[in-house]
């Protein structure tokens, strides 16, 4: 059997409301060489955890103000980046099972035997070290493995961007990603998350431009049952969901002014108030914000708060337009094609056409064009030629011209629905590309309402 390392010391958060136990427990643990923080109730525990994250949490589930073990249980997900050991009374089997389901590592029964405490804490600290090593290895393999982090491209500006992403990911600063639409700002945010110590935690996304101020507030900070018509139950917001991880604020430049104030308060104090709530809540999230707009100009004009801008801007990364890295077009196109038709190839003329084409929708538009062409390829062919690309890009709408290149219509059961869905998908993609991803404009081009478009996007599983 492997011996537990006795040298594993680190930072422990002891959460217990009994002063005598706080004193004895913390001095015992300090004598073992650990650094110990103490919290006596739920709020203190959350605050202590956010301010100085420990490796191990020793948690008594029954604590003030309610003394209800449910409150203790609800704390556990907030401690997901640490190893949690629950301190429980005898006979709490049900509670122990539920705590285990939430990811608790071990249990100690009160009154606590010092030898047992030493043993369990040493094991927990050892596990925390292993978790940390695993996170570091994951981050390193992302950084040095294929090195791509989902960001395909070999031009100098992409190599530079990837190097910056790696360096910034390892820090805990908030990041603003600037760049035209469809250039991979969300991919950068995901790579920052994957390369960070938070990679084991959640990655949540919110599109600040798609929602009214009221909905945005409720989506971000959650709401309580009955706080507005239709609020049938308590709903946690994305800030809470992303606790321990990263929250990506897409199109932050569109955020309505009242929400900018609320977001600023969260950034300054780490606390927020759910809609209809009376008590402030805390959450520990790294923010990555993106926009295709000129945020600095918006600050100068006064449409984006300067104080919020500086809170978000720990670091600024810029994603280049496709026009700035045209040499990457063949590589990107080959990758996207391989994703939908592993056997297919682009003809040399098709590659030249792609390289010479203008892509106002950037990589998103290139991807949609190549993937549509790949999906339309004949079963017995492996070539994507210029005609197919022109049709897929919407440049050529005359069917006879390319009908020979399209697979025959299937007569299998359900074929009509599938064909209609495919046609809708194609037309919506094209309209979104031509509208530079502006939903109102795309809806206008398609002759439907914006709400109708959003519903279709959701039904067809397309990005909103
Ligand atoms: N460097 C890249 N490598 C591979 N795929 C990319 C790259 N950049 C963008 N893409 C692809 O392009 C599409 C758009 O990317 P993404 O959503 O990250 O762009 P964005 O800049 O956030 O767009 P928007 O401003 O419209 O929100 C996605 O399908 C993504 O996979």
Tab-separated table of C-alpha atoms and ligand atoms in Angstrom:
chain	number	residue	atom	x	y	z
A	1	UNK	CA	0.000	0.000	0.000
A	2	UNK	CA	1.221	3.506	-0.793
A	3	UNK	CA	2.171	5.472	2.258
A	4	UNK	CA	0.494	8.826	2.614
A	5	UNK	CA	3.121	11.564	2.371
A	6	UNK	CA	3.477	13.263	5.726
A	7	UNK	CA	5.188	16.317	4.247
A	8	UNK	CA	2.019	17.510	2.450
A	9	UNK	CA	1.242	20.812	4.134
A	10	UNK	CA	-0.738	23.694	2.767
A	11	UNK	CA	-3.643	26.076	3.315
A	12	UNK	CA	-6.763	24.796	5.125
A	13	UNK	CA	-10.090	26.567	5.618
A	14	UNK	CA	-11.784	25.376	8.808
A	15	UNK	CA	-15.521	26.103	8.703
A	16	UNK	CA	-17.099	25.512	12.113
A	17	UNK	CA	-19.233	27.677	14.379
A	18	UNK	CA	-17.979	26.346	17.745
A	19	UNK	CA	-15.300	28.751	19.081
A	20	UNK	CA	-13.639	26.030	21.180
A	21	UNK	CA	-13.338	23.762	18.198
A	22	UNK	CA	-12.093	26.594	15.980
A	23	UNK	CA	-9.334	27.290	18.516
A	24	UNK	CA	-8.300	23.704	19.169
A	25	UNK	CA	-8.656	22.569	15.563
A	26	UNK	CA	-6.727	25.465	14.097
A	27	UNK	CA	-3.862	25.268	16.590
A	28	UNK	CA	-3.612	21.500	16.085
A	29	UNK	CA	-3.455	21.960	12.320
A	30	UNK	CA	-0.978	24.836	12.581
A	31	UNK	CA	1.272	22.622	14.674
A	32	UNK	CA	1.276	20.183	11.788
A	33	UNK	CA	2.682	22.987	9.604
A	34	UNK	CA	-0.503	24.023	7.785
A	35	UNK	CA	-1.690	27.577	7.248
A	36	UNK	CA	-5.237	27.805	8.627
A	37	UNK	CA	-8.114	30.235	7.948
A	38	UNK	CA	-11.251	30.009	10.063
A	39	UNK	CA	-14.893	30.818	9.257
A	40	UNK	CA	-17.851	30.589	11.626
A	41	UNK	CA	-20.850	30.862	9.283
A	42	UNK	CA	-21.921	30.417	5.673
A	43	UNK	CA	-21.139	33.965	4.519
A	44	UNK	CA	-17.770	34.070	6.235
A	45	UNK	CA	-16.918	30.730	4.651
A	46	UNK	CA	-17.710	31.963	1.144
A	47	UNK	CA	-15.857	35.196	1.680
A	48	UNK	CA	-12.780	33.468	3.088
A	49	UNK	CA	-12.772	30.993	0.224
A	50	UNK	CA	-12.999	33.675	-2.450
A	51	UNK	CA	-10.390	35.943	-0.849
A	52	UNK	CA	-7.759	33.297	-0.211
A	53	UNK	CA	-8.621	29.946	-1.823
A	54	UNK	CA	-7.456	27.015	0.325
A	55	UNK	CA	-6.400	23.581	-0.870
A	56	UNK	CA	-8.520	21.774	1.729
A	57	UNK	CA	-11.821	22.750	3.377
A	58	UNK	CA	-12.930	21.181	6.678
A	59	UNK	CA	-16.667	21.840	6.730
A	60	UNK	CA	-19.215	21.432	9.504
A	61	UNK	CA	-22.551	21.266	7.692
A	62	UNK	CA	-24.752	22.703	10.499
A	63	UNK	CA	-23.879	26.364	10.802
A	64	UNK	CA	-25.395	29.718	11.653
A	65	UNK	CA	-27.517	31.533	10.791
A	66	UNK	CA	-29.941	28.659	10.029
A	67	UNK	CA	-28.035	25.693	11.539
A	68	UNK	CA	-29.715	23.771	8.717
A	69	UNK	CA	-27.333	21.226	7.145
A	70	UNK	CA	-28.947	22.072	3.780
A	71	UNK	CA	-27.160	25.442	3.921
A	72	UNK	CA	-23.874	23.614	4.507
A	73	UNK	CA	-24.624	21.275	1.612
A	74	UNK	CA	-25.315	24.215	-0.695
A	75	UNK	CA	-21.815	25.515	0.037
A	76	UNK	CA	-20.056	22.442	-1.327
A	77	UNK	CA	-20.296	23.305	-5.069
A	78	UNK	CA	-18.669	26.670	-4.303
A	79	UNK	CA	-15.596	24.836	-3.052
A	80	UNK	CA	-15.125	22.763	-6.204
A	81	UNK	CA	-11.496	23.817	-6.669
A	82	UNK	CA	-10.576	22.455	-3.181
A	83	UNK	CA	-10.709	19.062	-1.473
A	84	UNK	CA	-13.644	19.095	0.953
A	85	UNK	CA	-13.834	17.030	4.163
A	86	UNK	CA	-17.161	17.128	5.999
A	87	UNK	CA	-17.285	17.147	9.803
A	88	UNK	CA	-20.524	15.439	10.797
A	89	UNK	CA	-22.358	14.067	13.824
A	90	UNK	CA	-23.240	10.393	14.237
A	91	UNK	CA	-26.074	8.907	12.207
A	92	UNK	CA	-26.117	11.489	9.412
A	93	UNK	CA	-25.968	8.775	6.794
A	94	UNK	CA	-28.368	10.438	4.353
A	95	UNK	CA	-26.588	13.720	4.660
A	96	UNK	CA	-23.242	12.014	4.149
A	97	UNK	CA	-24.507	10.358	0.970
A	98	UNK	CA	-25.778	13.630	-0.434
A	99	UNK	CA	-22.534	15.357	0.449
A	100	UNK	CA	-20.627	12.580	-1.315
A	101	UNK	CA	-22.779	13.129	-4.412
A	102	UNK	CA	-21.735	16.785	-4.362
A	103	UNK	CA	-18.087	15.739	-4.543
A	104	UNK	CA	-17.033	15.662	-0.870
A	105	UNK	CA	-13.770	13.750	-0.526
A	106	UNK	CA	-13.969	12.372	3.038
A	107	UNK	CA	-15.846	12.542	6.358
A	108	UNK	CA	-14.800	12.934	9.974
A	109	UNK	CA	-17.215	12.134	12.747
A	110	UNK	CA	-17.393	14.423	15.756
A	111	UNK	CA	-15.961	14.296	18.393
A	112	UNK	CA	-12.848	14.208	16.306
A	113	UNK	CA	-9.940	11.971	17.119
A	114	UNK	CA	-6.673	13.955	16.603
A	115	UNK	CA	-4.860	11.018	14.952
A	116	UNK	CA	-7.745	10.575	12.549
A	117	UNK	CA	-7.794	14.318	11.829
A	118	UNK	CA	-4.069	14.291	11.050
A	119	UNK	CA	-4.437	11.265	8.793
A	120	UNK	CA	-7.459	12.545	6.840
A	121	UNK	CA	-6.041	16.057	6.429
A	122	UNK	CA	-2.695	14.726	5.185
A	123	UNK	CA	-4.455	12.508	2.665
A	124	UNK	CA	-6.702	15.390	1.550
A	125	UNK	CA	-3.701	17.684	1.131
A	126	UNK	CA	-1.972	15.012	-0.897
A	127	UNK	CA	-5.044	14.711	-3.131
A	128	UNK	CA	-5.137	18.513	-3.533
A	129	UNK	CA	-1.517	18.406	-4.724
A	130	UNK	CA	-2.316	15.688	-7.236
A	131	UNK	CA	-5.344	17.646	-8.508
A	132	UNK	CA	-3.131	20.676	-8.939
A	133	UNK	CA	-0.468	18.723	-10.797
A	134	UNK	CA	-3.145	17.316	-13.083
A	135	UNK	CA	-4.433	20.806	-13.843
A	136	UNK	CA	-0.918	22.006	-14.560
A	137	UNK	CA	-0.213	19.030	-16.807
A	138	UNK	CA	-3.446	19.633	-18.707
A	139	UNK	CA	-2.574	23.289	-19.139
A	140	UNK	CA	0.971	22.407	-20.207
A	141	UNK	CA	-0.199	19.809	-22.714
A	142	UNK	CA	-2.584	22.377	-24.151
A	143	UNK	CA	0.197	24.884	-24.276
A	144	UNK	CA	2.921	22.641	-25.656
A	145	UNK	CA	1.106	19.568	-27.006
A	146	UNK	CA	-0.308	20.394	-30.371
A	147	UNK	CA	-0.051	23.994	-29.192
A	148	UNK	CA	-3.117	24.933	-31.172
A	149	UNK	CA	-5.737	25.328	-28.443
A	150	UNK	CA	-8.445	25.182	-31.120
A	151	UNK	CA	-6.987	28.269	-32.798
A	152	UNK	CA	-5.935	27.077	-36.237
A	153	UNK	CA	-3.387	29.160	-38.129
A	154	UNK	CA	0.327	29.355	-38.841
A	155	UNK	CA	0.710	33.005	-39.853
A	156	UNK	CA	2.838	35.258	-37.648
A	157	UNK	CA	-0.160	37.013	-36.097
A	158	UNK	CA	-1.742	33.687	-35.094
A	159	UNK	CA	1.510	32.370	-33.605
A	160	UNK	CA	1.733	35.584	-31.623
A	161	UNK	CA	-1.893	35.371	-30.501
A	162	UNK	CA	-1.480	31.762	-29.321
A	163	UNK	CA	1.684	32.652	-27.403
A	164	UNK	CA	-0.168	35.512	-25.693
A	165	UNK	CA	-3.137	33.276	-24.877
A	166	UNK	CA	-0.817	30.760	-23.212
A	167	UNK	CA	0.858	33.406	-21.099
A	168	UNK	CA	-2.317	35.193	-20.107
A	169	UNK	CA	-4.169	31.928	-19.357
A	170	UNK	CA	-1.736	31.137	-16.568
A	171	UNK	CA	-2.555	34.388	-14.764
A	172	UNK	CA	-5.839	35.242	-13.084
A	173	UNK	CA	-6.405	38.635	-14.740
A	174	UNK	CA	-9.640	39.518	-16.517
A	175	UNK	CA	-9.260	39.758	-20.276
A	176	UNK	CA	-10.862	41.756	-23.078
A	177	UNK	CA	-10.763	40.145	-26.520
A	178	UNK	CA	-11.188	42.584	-29.389
A	179	UNK	CA	-11.609	41.702	-33.049
A	180	UNK	CA	-14.036	41.647	-35.962
A	181	UNK	CA	-16.950	39.235	-35.984
A	182	UNK	CA	-16.184	35.580	-36.641
A	183	UNK	CA	-12.455	35.822	-35.882
A	184	UNK	CA	-12.412	33.417	-32.947
A	185	UNK	CA	-12.938	35.640	-29.900
A	186	UNK	CA	-14.994	32.943	-28.193
A	187	UNK	CA	-12.348	30.358	-29.088
A	188	UNK	CA	-9.751	32.570	-27.404
A	189	UNK	CA	-11.945	32.767	-24.299
A	190	UNK	CA	-12.272	28.970	-24.220
A	191	UNK	CA	-8.513	28.544	-24.695
A	192	UNK	CA	-7.885	30.966	-21.815
A	193	UNK	CA	-10.171	28.860	-19.636
A	194	UNK	CA	-8.638	25.550	-20.718
A	195	UNK	CA	-5.122	26.808	-20.145
A	196	UNK	CA	-5.892	28.198	-16.684
A	197	UNK	CA	-5.979	26.726	-13.196
A	198	UNK	CA	-9.762	26.964	-13.520
A	199	UNK	CA	-9.952	24.451	-16.354
A	200	UNK	CA	-11.608	21.882	-14.053
A	201	UNK	CA	-14.378	24.416	-13.331
A	202	UNK	CA	-17.240	25.574	-15.546
A	203	UNK	CA	-17.062	27.793	-18.639
A	204	UNK	CA	-20.239	29.852	-19.076
A	205	UNK	CA	-21.201	32.150	-21.948
A	206	UNK	CA	-23.611	35.062	-22.081
A	207	UNK	CA	-24.412	37.179	-25.132
A	208	UNK	CA	-24.887	40.657	-23.759
A	209	UNK	CA	-26.378	42.037	-26.987
A	210	UNK	CA	-29.175	39.517	-27.338
A	211	UNK	CA	-31.091	40.351	-24.131
A	212	UNK	CA	-32.911	43.314	-22.611
A	213	UNK	CA	-31.368	44.884	-19.487
A	214	UNK	CA	-33.902	43.066	-17.255
A	215	UNK	CA	-33.329	39.650	-18.807
A	216	UNK	CA	-29.601	40.144	-18.822
A	217	UNK	CA	-29.630	40.915	-15.106
A	218	UNK	CA	-31.648	37.821	-14.350
A	219	UNK	CA	-29.457	35.653	-16.602
A	220	UNK	CA	-26.279	36.973	-15.017
A	221	UNK	CA	-27.234	37.218	-11.365
A	222	UNK	CA	-30.219	34.860	-11.137
A	223	UNK	CA	-33.639	35.541	-9.662
A	224	UNK	CA	-35.848	34.480	-6.801
A	225	UNK	CA	-39.213	32.819	-7.205
A	226	UNK	CA	-41.981	35.401	-7.645
A	227	UNK	CA	-39.621	38.284	-8.402
A	228	UNK	CA	-41.362	38.859	-11.754
A	229	UNK	CA	-44.174	37.308	-13.800
A	230	UNK	CA	-42.989	33.927	-14.934
A	231	UNK	CA	-40.363	33.496	-12.185
A	232	UNK	CA	-41.855	30.224	-10.936
A	233	UNK	CA	-38.794	29.113	-9.018
A	234	UNK	CA	-35.437	30.343	-7.786
A	235	UNK	CA	-32.977	30.368	-10.662
A	236	UNK	CA	-29.239	30.785	-10.165
A	237	UNK	CA	-27.521	33.134	-12.609
A	238	UNK	CA	-24.501	32.468	-14.789
A	239	UNK	CA	-22.189	34.259	-12.348
A	240	UNK	CA	-23.075	31.617	-9.774
A	241	UNK	CA	-22.993	28.769	-12.287
A	242	UNK	CA	-19.511	29.817	-13.375
A	243	UNK	CA	-18.170	29.886	-9.798
A	244	UNK	CA	-14.646	28.463	-9.773
A	245	UNK	CA	-14.470	28.829	-13.567
A	246	UNK	CA	-14.669	31.426	-16.327
A	247	UNK	CA	-17.550	33.595	-17.503
A	248	UNK	CA	-17.407	34.782	-21.114
A	249	UNK	CA	-19.282	38.041	-21.732
A	250	UNK	CA	-19.802	38.113	-25.480
A	251	UNK	CA	-20.572	41.461	-27.124
A	252	UNK	CA	-19.929	43.305	-23.894
A	253	UNK	CA	-20.089	46.588	-25.832
A	254	UNK	CA	-23.849	46.067	-26.174
A	255	UNK	CA	-24.405	45.842	-22.431
A	256	UNK	CA	-27.109	48.340	-21.347
A	257	UNK	CA	-25.913	51.120	-19.008
A	258	UNK	CA	-27.828	49.944	-15.879
A	259	UNK	CA	-26.241	46.505	-16.218
A	260	UNK	CA	-22.788	48.041	-16.590
A	261	UNK	CA	-23.217	49.497	-13.091
A	262	UNK	CA	-24.253	46.130	-11.634
A	263	UNK	CA	-21.414	44.303	-13.315
A	264	UNK	CA	-18.981	46.900	-12.009
A	265	UNK	CA	-20.190	46.333	-8.454
A	266	UNK	CA	-19.660	42.622	-8.854
A	267	UNK	CA	-16.139	43.217	-10.158
A	268	UNK	CA	-15.315	45.601	-7.325
A	269	UNK	CA	-16.795	43.643	-4.456
A	270	UNK	CA	-17.092	40.087	-5.721
A	271	UNK	CA	-20.738	40.177	-4.620
A	272	UNK	CA	-24.066	40.443	-6.422
A	273	UNK	CA	-27.770	40.568	-5.668
A	274	UNK	CA	-30.112	38.162	-7.471
A	275	UNK	CA	-33.254	39.819	-8.911
A	276	UNK	CA	-35.821	39.954	-6.087
A	277	UNK	CA	-33.194	38.993	-3.514
A	278	UNK	CA	-32.316	40.707	-0.254
A	279	UNK	CA	-28.968	39.160	0.502
A	280	UNK	CA	-25.764	39.675	-1.415
A	281	UNK	CA	-24.148	36.535	-2.792
A	282	UNK	CA	-20.530	35.909	-3.613
A	283	UNK	CA	-18.884	34.120	-6.501
A	284	UNK	CA	-15.356	33.634	-7.725
A	285	UNK	CA	-15.191	33.881	-11.529
A	286	UNK	CA	-12.647	35.013	-14.061
A	287	UNK	CA	-14.205	37.298	-16.643
A	288	UNK	CA	-13.307	37.272	-20.306
A	289	UNK	CA	-15.211	39.919	-22.269
A	290	UNK	CA	-15.307	40.294	-26.045
A	291	UNK	CA	-16.619	42.726	-28.586
A	292	UNK	CA	-16.225	43.555	-32.264
A	293	UNK	CA	-16.804	47.223	-31.422
A	294	UNK	CA	-14.159	49.836	-30.667
A	295	UNK	CA	-14.521	49.760	-26.883
A	296	UNK	CA	-11.968	52.509	-26.293
A	297	UNK	CA	-13.924	54.832	-28.597
A	298	UNK	CA	-17.108	53.896	-26.732
A	299	UNK	CA	-15.397	54.849	-23.464
A	300	UNK	CA	-14.344	58.183	-24.970
A	301	UNK	CA	-17.902	58.824	-26.211
A	302	UNK	CA	-19.319	57.862	-22.815
A	303	UNK	CA	-21.418	54.904	-24.002
A	304	UNK	CA	-19.278	52.405	-22.083
A	305	UNK	CA	-18.273	53.103	-18.483
A	306	UNK	CA	-14.593	53.877	-18.108
A	307	UNK	CA	-14.359	52.342	-14.614
A	308	UNK	CA	-15.896	49.093	-15.910
A	309	UNK	CA	-13.567	49.088	-18.898
A	310	UNK	CA	-10.501	49.277	-16.640
A	311	UNK	CA	-11.859	46.557	-14.340
A	312	UNK	CA	-12.359	44.223	-17.303
A	313	UNK	CA	-9.116	45.126	-18.994
A	314	UNK	CA	-6.514	43.176	-17.102
A	315	UNK	CA	-5.147	42.362	-20.531
A	316	UNK	CA	-6.311	43.025	-24.092
A	317	UNK	CA	-5.970	40.404	-26.821
A	318	UNK	CA	-6.798	41.057	-30.472
A	319	UNK	CA	-8.007	38.494	-32.985
A	320	UNK	CA	-6.954	39.346	-36.563
A	321	UNK	CA	-9.432	39.478	-39.448
A	322	UNK	CA	-9.048	36.762	-42.058
A	323	UNK	CA	-7.830	39.419	-44.519
A	324	UNK	CA	-4.845	40.006	-42.221
A	325	UNK	CA	-3.913	36.335	-42.351
A	326	UNK	CA	-4.907	35.236	-45.805
A	327	UNK	CA	-2.146	32.631	-45.892
A	328	UNK	CA	-4.093	30.667	-43.279
A	329	UNK	CA	-7.111	30.204	-45.574
A	330	UNK	CA	-5.960	26.884	-47.159
A	331	UNK	CA	-5.090	25.390	-43.770
A	332	UNK	CA	-8.392	26.464	-42.228
A	333	UNK	CA	-10.393	25.277	-45.239
A	334	UNK	CA	-8.718	21.859	-45.217
A	335	UNK	CA	-9.457	21.478	-41.486
A	336	UNK	CA	-13.097	22.439	-41.821
A	337	UNK	CA	-13.584	20.141	-44.790
A	338	UNK	CA	-11.990	17.220	-42.972
A	339	UNK	CA	-14.473	17.796	-40.136
A	340	UNK	CA	-17.497	17.086	-42.345
A	341	UNK	CA	-16.083	14.838	-45.069
A	342	UNK	CA	-12.881	13.098	-44.030
A	343	UNK	CA	-12.289	11.683	-47.522
A	344	UNK	CA	-12.809	14.984	-49.397
A	345	UNK	CA	-10.249	17.348	-50.931
A	346	UNK	CA	-10.361	20.830	-52.387
A	347	UNK	CA	-9.238	21.160	-56.004
A	348	UNK	CA	-6.296	23.566	-56.582
A	349	UNK	CA	-8.751	25.979	-58.313
A	350	UNK	CA	-11.068	25.760	-55.309
A	351	UNK	CA	-8.173	26.631	-52.989
A	352	UNK	CA	-7.232	29.614	-55.162
A	353	UNK	CA	-10.862	30.756	-55.225
A	354	UNK	CA	-11.063	30.560	-51.422
A	355	UNK	CA	-7.784	32.441	-51.011
A	356	UNK	CA	-8.884	35.212	-53.379
A	357	UNK	CA	-12.397	35.522	-51.921
A	358	UNK	CA	-13.337	38.273	-49.497
A	359	UNK	CA	-14.610	37.067	-46.143
A	360	UNK	CA	-16.411	39.872	-44.311
A	361	UNK	CA	-17.759	37.264	-41.869
A	362	UNK	CA	-14.158	36.041	-41.419
A	363	UNK	CA	-13.441	32.475	-40.256
A	364	UNK	CA	-17.098	31.822	-39.418
A	365	UNK	CA	-18.105	32.539	-43.005
A	366	UNK	CA	-15.234	30.523	-44.449
A	367	UNK	CA	-16.149	27.630	-42.202
A	368	UNK	CA	-19.848	27.735	-43.140
A	369	UNK	CA	-19.008	27.829	-46.861
A	370	UNK	CA	-16.519	24.962	-46.754
A	371	UNK	CA	-18.695	22.825	-44.495
A	372	UNK	CA	-21.791	23.355	-46.674
A	373	UNK	CA	-19.772	22.425	-49.755
A	374	UNK	CA	-18.442	19.349	-47.949
A	375	UNK	CA	-21.979	18.305	-47.019
A	376	UNK	CA	-23.151	18.675	-50.630
A	377	UNK	CA	-20.411	16.549	-52.158
A	378	UNK	CA	-21.564	13.524	-54.163
A	379	UNK	CA	-21.188	10.187	-52.322
A	380	UNK	CA	-18.926	8.802	-55.071
A	381	UNK	CA	-16.786	11.936	-55.350
A	382	UNK	CA	-14.015	13.264	-53.178
A	383	UNK	CA	-13.477	16.650	-54.767
A	384	UNK	CA	-14.839	20.029	-53.788
A	385	UNK	CA	-14.576	22.323	-56.775
A	386	UNK	CA	-15.182	26.020	-57.400
A	387	UNK	CA	-18.810	25.482	-58.559
A	388	UNK	CA	-19.700	23.723	-55.355
A	389	UNK	CA	-18.048	26.444	-53.284
A	390	UNK	CA	-19.861	29.155	-55.225
A	391	UNK	CA	-23.173	27.474	-54.582
A	392	UNK	CA	-22.376	26.866	-50.924
A	393	UNK	CA	-21.357	30.508	-50.476
A	394	UNK	CA	-24.571	31.755	-52.073
A	395	UNK	CA	-22.640	33.371	-54.912
A	396	UNK	CA	-24.296	31.157	-57.469
A	397	UNK	CA	-27.969	30.391	-56.940
A	398	UNK	CA	-28.660	28.788	-60.313
A	399	UNK	CA	-29.279	25.166	-59.593
A	400	UNK	CA	-28.891	23.770	-63.151
A	401	UNK	CA	-25.332	25.025	-63.203
A	402	UNK	CA	-24.321	22.866	-60.288
A	403	UNK	CA	-27.125	20.319	-60.059
A	404	UNK	CA	-24.780	17.635	-61.285
A	405	UNK	CA	-22.604	18.188	-58.286
A	406	UNK	CA	-25.366	17.704	-55.741
A	407	UNK	CA	-26.303	14.321	-54.354
A	408	UNK	CA	-29.626	12.876	-55.591
A	409	UNK	CA	-32.636	13.472	-53.353
A	410	UNK	CA	-33.205	10.605	-50.944
A	411	UNK	CA	-36.653	9.000	-50.847
A	412	UNK	CA	-36.211	7.433	-47.431
A	413	UNK	CA	-38.839	7.956	-44.718
A	414	UNK	CA	-38.386	11.367	-43.132
A	415	UNK	CA	-36.356	12.582	-46.107
A	416	UNK	CA	-38.602	15.578	-46.700
A	417	UNK	CA	-38.199	16.896	-43.141
A	418	UNK	CA	-34.451	16.351	-43.302
A	419	UNK	CA	-34.204	18.104	-46.677
A	420	UNK	CA	-36.243	21.065	-45.437
A	421	UNK	CA	-34.102	21.317	-42.303
A	422	UNK	CA	-30.976	21.236	-44.461
A	423	UNK	CA	-32.308	23.950	-46.740
A	424	UNK	CA	-33.349	26.109	-43.772
A	425	UNK	CA	-29.939	25.628	-42.176
A	426	UNK	CA	-28.170	26.637	-45.362
A	427	UNK	CA	-30.315	29.690	-46.007
A	428	UNK	CA	-30.049	30.850	-42.389
A	429	UNK	CA	-26.282	30.386	-42.362
A	430	UNK	CA	-25.952	32.315	-45.591
A	431	UNK	CA	-28.198	35.114	-44.361
A	432	UNK	CA	-26.294	35.337	-41.063
A	433	UNK	CA	-22.985	35.484	-42.903
A	434	UNK	CA	-24.182	38.115	-45.325
A	435	UNK	CA	-25.572	40.110	-42.412
A	436	UNK	CA	-22.257	39.851	-40.538
A	437	UNK	CA	-24.100	37.841	-37.804
A	438	UNK	CA	-26.555	40.648	-37.151
A	439	UNK	CA	-29.761	38.742	-36.359
A	440	UNK	CA	-32.161	41.587	-37.184
A	441	UNK	CA	-30.543	42.070	-40.591
A	442	UNK	CA	-30.430	38.312	-41.277
A	443	UNK	CA	-34.140	38.026	-40.341
A	444	UNK	CA	-34.935	40.896	-42.711
A	445	UNK	CA	-33.079	39.180	-45.548
A	446	UNK	CA	-34.955	35.946	-44.905
A	447	UNK	CA	-38.291	37.751	-44.661
A	448	UNK	CA	-39.048	36.511	-41.148
A	449	UNK	CA	-39.172	38.161	-37.714
A	450	UNK	CA	-36.102	38.257	-35.459
A	451	UNK	CA	-37.920	36.153	-32.849
A	452	UNK	CA	-38.788	33.663	-35.584
A	453	UNK	CA	-35.130	33.525	-36.584
A	454	UNK	CA	-33.979	32.981	-32.984
A	455	UNK	CA	-36.452	30.099	-32.619
A	456	UNK	CA	-35.226	28.526	-35.851
A	457	UNK	CA	-31.590	28.909	-34.783
A	458	UNK	CA	-32.385	27.102	-31.526
A	459	UNK	CA	-34.416	24.364	-33.254
A	460	UNK	CA	-31.728	23.697	-35.842
A	461	UNK	CA	-28.948	23.782	-33.227
A	462	UNK	CA	-27.242	26.744	-34.885
A	463	UNK	CA	-25.224	29.326	-32.973
A	464	UNK	CA	-27.377	32.298	-31.811
B	1	LIG	N1	-8.440	30.411	-35.541
B	1	LIG	C1	-9.517	29.631	-35.724
B	1	LIG	N2	-9.346	28.308	-35.893
B	1	LIG	C2	-10.400	27.496	-36.093
B	1	LIG	N3	-11.669	27.922	-36.122
B	1	LIG	C3	-11.893	29.224	-35.955
B	1	LIG	C4	-10.836	30.155	-35.736
B	1	LIG	N4	-11.367	31.381	-35.580
B	1	LIG	C5	-12.687	31.236	-35.690
B	1	LIG	N5	-13.019	29.949	-35.904
B	1	LIG	C6	-14.367	29.403	-36.105
B	1	LIG	O1	-15.185	30.466	-36.561
B	1	LIG	C7	-16.447	30.460	-35.913
B	1	LIG	C8	-16.625	31.760	-35.153
B	1	LIG	O2	-15.728	31.779	-34.055
B	1	LIG	P1	-16.050	32.602	-32.732
B	1	LIG	O3	-17.500	32.433	-32.352
B	1	LIG	O4	-15.040	32.260	-31.711
B	1	LIG	O5	-15.843	34.072	-33.283
B	1	LIG	P2	-16.171	35.462	-32.578
B	1	LIG	O6	-15.063	36.367	-32.921
B	1	LIG	O7	-16.460	35.228	-31.126
B	1	LIG	O8	-17.494	35.888	-33.342
B	1	LIG	P3	-18.596	37.000	-32.919
B	1	LIG	O9	-17.913	38.316	-32.801
B	1	LIG	O10	-19.554	36.983	-34.070
B	1	LIG	O11	-19.234	36.520	-31.635
B	1	LIG	C9	-16.464	29.243	-35.035
B	1	LIG	O12	-17.064	28.203	-35.742
B	1	LIG	C10	-14.999	28.942	-34.798
B	1	LIG	O13	-14.799	27.583	-34.581
